[in-house]
CSV table of C-alpha atoms in Angstrom, one decimal:
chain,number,residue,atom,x,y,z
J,27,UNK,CA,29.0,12.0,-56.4
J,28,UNK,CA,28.7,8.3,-57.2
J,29,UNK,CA,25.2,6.8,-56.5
J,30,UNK,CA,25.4,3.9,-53.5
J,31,UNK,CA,26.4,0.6,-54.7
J,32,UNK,CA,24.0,-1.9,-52.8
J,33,UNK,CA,24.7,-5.6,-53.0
J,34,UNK,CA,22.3,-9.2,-52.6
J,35,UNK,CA,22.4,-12.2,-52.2
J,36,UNK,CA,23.5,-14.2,-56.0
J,37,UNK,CA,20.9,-16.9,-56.6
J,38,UNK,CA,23.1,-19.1,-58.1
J,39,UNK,CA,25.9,-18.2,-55.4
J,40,UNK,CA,23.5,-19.5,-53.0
J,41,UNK,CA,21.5,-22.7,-54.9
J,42,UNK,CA,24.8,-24.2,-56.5
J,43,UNK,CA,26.6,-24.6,-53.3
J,44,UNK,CA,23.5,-26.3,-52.0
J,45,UNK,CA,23.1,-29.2,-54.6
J,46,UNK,CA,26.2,-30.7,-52.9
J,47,UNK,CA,24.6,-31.4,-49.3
J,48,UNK,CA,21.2,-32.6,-51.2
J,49,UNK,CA,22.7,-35.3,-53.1
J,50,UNK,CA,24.4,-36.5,-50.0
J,51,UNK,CA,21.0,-36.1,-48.0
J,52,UNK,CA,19.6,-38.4,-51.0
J,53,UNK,CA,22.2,-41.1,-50.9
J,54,UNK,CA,21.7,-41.7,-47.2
J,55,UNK,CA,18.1,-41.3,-47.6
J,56,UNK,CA,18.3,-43.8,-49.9
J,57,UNK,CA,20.5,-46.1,-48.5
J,58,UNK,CA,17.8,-45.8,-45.5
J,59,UNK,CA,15.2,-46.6,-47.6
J,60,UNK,CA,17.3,-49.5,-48.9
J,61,UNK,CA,18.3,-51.2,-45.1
J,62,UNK,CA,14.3,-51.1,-44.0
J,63,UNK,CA,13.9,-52.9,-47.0
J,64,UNK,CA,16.4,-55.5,-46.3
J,65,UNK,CA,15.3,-55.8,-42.5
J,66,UNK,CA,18.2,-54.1,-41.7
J,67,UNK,CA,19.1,-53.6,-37.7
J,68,UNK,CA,16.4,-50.2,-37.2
J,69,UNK,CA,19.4,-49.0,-34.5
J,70,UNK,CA,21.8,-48.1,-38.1
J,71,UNK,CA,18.9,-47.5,-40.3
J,72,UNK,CA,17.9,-44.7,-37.8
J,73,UNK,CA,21.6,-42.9,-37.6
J,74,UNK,CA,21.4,-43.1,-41.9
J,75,UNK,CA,18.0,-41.8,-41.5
J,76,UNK,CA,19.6,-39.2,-39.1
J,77,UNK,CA,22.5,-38.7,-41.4
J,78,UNK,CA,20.0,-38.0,-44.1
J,79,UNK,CA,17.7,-35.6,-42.6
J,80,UNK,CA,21.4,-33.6,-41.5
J,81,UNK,CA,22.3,-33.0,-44.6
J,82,UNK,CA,19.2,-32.4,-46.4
J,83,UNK,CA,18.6,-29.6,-43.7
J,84,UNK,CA,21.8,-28.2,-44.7
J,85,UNK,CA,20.9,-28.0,-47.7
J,86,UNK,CA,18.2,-26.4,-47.1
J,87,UNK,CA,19.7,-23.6,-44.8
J,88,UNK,CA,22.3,-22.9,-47.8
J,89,UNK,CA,19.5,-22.7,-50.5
J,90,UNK,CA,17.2,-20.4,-48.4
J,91,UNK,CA,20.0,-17.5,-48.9
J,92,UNK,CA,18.9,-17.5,-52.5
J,93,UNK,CA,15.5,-16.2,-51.9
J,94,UNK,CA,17.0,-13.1,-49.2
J,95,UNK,CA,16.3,-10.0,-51.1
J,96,UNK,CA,17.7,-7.7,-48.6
J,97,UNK,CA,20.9,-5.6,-49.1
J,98,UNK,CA,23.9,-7.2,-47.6
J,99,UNK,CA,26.8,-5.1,-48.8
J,100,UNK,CA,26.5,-1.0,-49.3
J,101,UNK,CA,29.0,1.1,-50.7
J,102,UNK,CA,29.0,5.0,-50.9
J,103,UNK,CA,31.1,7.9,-50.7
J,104,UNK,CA,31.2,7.8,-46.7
J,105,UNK,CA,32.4,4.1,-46.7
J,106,UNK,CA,31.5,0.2,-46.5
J,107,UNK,CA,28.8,-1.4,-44.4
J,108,UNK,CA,28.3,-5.4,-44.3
J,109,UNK,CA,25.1,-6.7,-42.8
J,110,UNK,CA,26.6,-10.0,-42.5
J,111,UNK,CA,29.0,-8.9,-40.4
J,112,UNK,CA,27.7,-6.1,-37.6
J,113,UNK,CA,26.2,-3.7,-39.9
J,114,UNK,CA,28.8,-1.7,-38.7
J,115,UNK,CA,29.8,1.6,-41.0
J,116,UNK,CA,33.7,1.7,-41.7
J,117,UNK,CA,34.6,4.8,-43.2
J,118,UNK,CA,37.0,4.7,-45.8
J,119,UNK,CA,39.3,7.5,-44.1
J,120,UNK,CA,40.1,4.1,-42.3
J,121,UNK,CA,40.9,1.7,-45.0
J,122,UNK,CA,44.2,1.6,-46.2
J,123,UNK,CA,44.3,-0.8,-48.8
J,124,UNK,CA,41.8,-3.8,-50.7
J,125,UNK,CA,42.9,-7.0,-51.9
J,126,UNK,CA,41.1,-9.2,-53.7
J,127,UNK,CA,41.9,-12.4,-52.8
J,128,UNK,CA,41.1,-15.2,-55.3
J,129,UNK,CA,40.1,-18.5,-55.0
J,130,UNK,CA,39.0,-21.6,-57.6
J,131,UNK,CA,37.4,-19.6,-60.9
J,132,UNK,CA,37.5,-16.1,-59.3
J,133,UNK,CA,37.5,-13.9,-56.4
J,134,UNK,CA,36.1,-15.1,-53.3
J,135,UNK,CA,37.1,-12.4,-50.6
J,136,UNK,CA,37.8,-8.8,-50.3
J,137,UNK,CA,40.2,-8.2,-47.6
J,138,UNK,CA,40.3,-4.2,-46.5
J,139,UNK,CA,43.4,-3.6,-44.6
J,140,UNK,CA,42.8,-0.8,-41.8
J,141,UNK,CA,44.5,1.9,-39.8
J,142,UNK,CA,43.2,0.5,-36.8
J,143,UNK,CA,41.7,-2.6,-35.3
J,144,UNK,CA,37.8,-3.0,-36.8
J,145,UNK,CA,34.9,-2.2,-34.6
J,146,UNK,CA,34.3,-5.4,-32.4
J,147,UNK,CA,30.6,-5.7,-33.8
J,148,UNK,CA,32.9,-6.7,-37.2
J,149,UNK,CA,35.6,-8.4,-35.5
J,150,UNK,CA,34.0,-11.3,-33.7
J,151,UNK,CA,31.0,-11.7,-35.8
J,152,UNK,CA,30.4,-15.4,-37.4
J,153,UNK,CA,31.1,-13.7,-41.2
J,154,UNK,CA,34.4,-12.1,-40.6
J,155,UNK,CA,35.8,-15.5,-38.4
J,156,UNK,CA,39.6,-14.6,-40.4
J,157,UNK,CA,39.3,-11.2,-39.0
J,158,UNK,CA,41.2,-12.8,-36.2
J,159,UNK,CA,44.0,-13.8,-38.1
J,160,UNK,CA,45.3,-10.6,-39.4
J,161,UNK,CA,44.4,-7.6,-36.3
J,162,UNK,CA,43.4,-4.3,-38.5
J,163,UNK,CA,42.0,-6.7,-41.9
J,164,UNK,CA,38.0,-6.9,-42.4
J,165,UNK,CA,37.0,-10.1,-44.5
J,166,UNK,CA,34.2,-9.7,-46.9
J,167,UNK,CA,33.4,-13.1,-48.2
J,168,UNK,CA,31.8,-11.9,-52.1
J,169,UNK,CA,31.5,-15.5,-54.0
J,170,UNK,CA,27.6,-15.4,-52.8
J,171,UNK,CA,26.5,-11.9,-53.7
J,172,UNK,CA,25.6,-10.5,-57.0
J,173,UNK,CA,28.9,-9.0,-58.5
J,174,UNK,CA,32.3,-9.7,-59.4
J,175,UNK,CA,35.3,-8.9,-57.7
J,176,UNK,CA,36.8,-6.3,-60.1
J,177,UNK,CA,33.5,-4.5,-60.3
J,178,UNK,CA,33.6,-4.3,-56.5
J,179,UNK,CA,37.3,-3.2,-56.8
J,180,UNK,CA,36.3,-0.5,-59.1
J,181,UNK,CA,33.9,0.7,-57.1
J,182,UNK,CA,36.0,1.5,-54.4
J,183,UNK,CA,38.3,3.6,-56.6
J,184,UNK,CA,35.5,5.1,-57.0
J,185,UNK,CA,34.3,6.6,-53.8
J,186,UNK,CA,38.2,6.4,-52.0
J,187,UNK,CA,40.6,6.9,-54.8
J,188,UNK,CA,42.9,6.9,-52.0
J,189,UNK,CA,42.8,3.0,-51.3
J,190,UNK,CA,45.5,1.2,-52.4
J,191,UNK,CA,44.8,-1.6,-54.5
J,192,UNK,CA,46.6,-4.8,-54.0
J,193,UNK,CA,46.8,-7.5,-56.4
């Protein structure tokens, strides 16, 4: 029996996508900085101020994911559990197939196709929002944790040889 394959949080997965909102946060900021100098009306100032703070929060809230330790993803030999979305165990007498579905430089989503709907606790939650595009698929968004997709893929070979593998 294959040990349990726990997954985290990647810290570049997390710090990379960040960068984006902080340089925009900096701009405005800037550009704040720039109309007080310039006695600028305060009324426009303050929505570029407010503009700035925005995205440097955002920033922020995407970078803090980088320093989460805790296990988001499990794998073992009764199935798959996703903190992210409802902690919920789905065993793998349930999945039919996996699909990795690729995006940009690699794999960005594992899609397990089911033999019924998913529990609702997985359905509705924030992280699986496509799981109401296809009725018995679970999304599990991979680009931010700590392995790639074929490793993942393998993995589940590995405890349900019985899953279909879709390319």
């Amino acid at each position: 029996m294959a040990a349990p394959l726990e997954l985290r949080n990647s810290a570049s997965g997390k710090i990379l996508p960040s960068v984006g909102p902080f340089l925009i946060g900096g701009v405005f900021a800037f550009g704040a900085l720039q109309g007080l100098a310039s006695g600028a009306d305060g009324g426009h100032v303050m929505w570029i101020a407010l503009l700035a703070a925005a995205c440097l929060g955002l920033g922020v809230f995407i970078a803090r994911g980088a320093f989460d330790t805790s296990v988001k993803v499990t794998l073992d030999s009764q199935g798959f559990r996703d903190s992210r979305a409802g902690d919920v165990l789905v065993p793998w007498s349930k999945v039919k197939s996996v699909r990795l579905a690729a995006g940009g430089k690699g794999a960005a989503m594992l899609n397990f196709e089911l033999t019924e709907e998913p529990p609702d606790a997985i359905r509705y939650s924030s992280a699986n929002a496509f799981g109401l595009i296809g009725r018995n698929t679970v999304h599990m968004e991979i680009s931010s944790l700590d392995v790639r997709g074929e490793d993942l893929v393998d993995a589940v070979k590995t405890f349900a040889p019985h899953v279909v593998v879709r390319r």
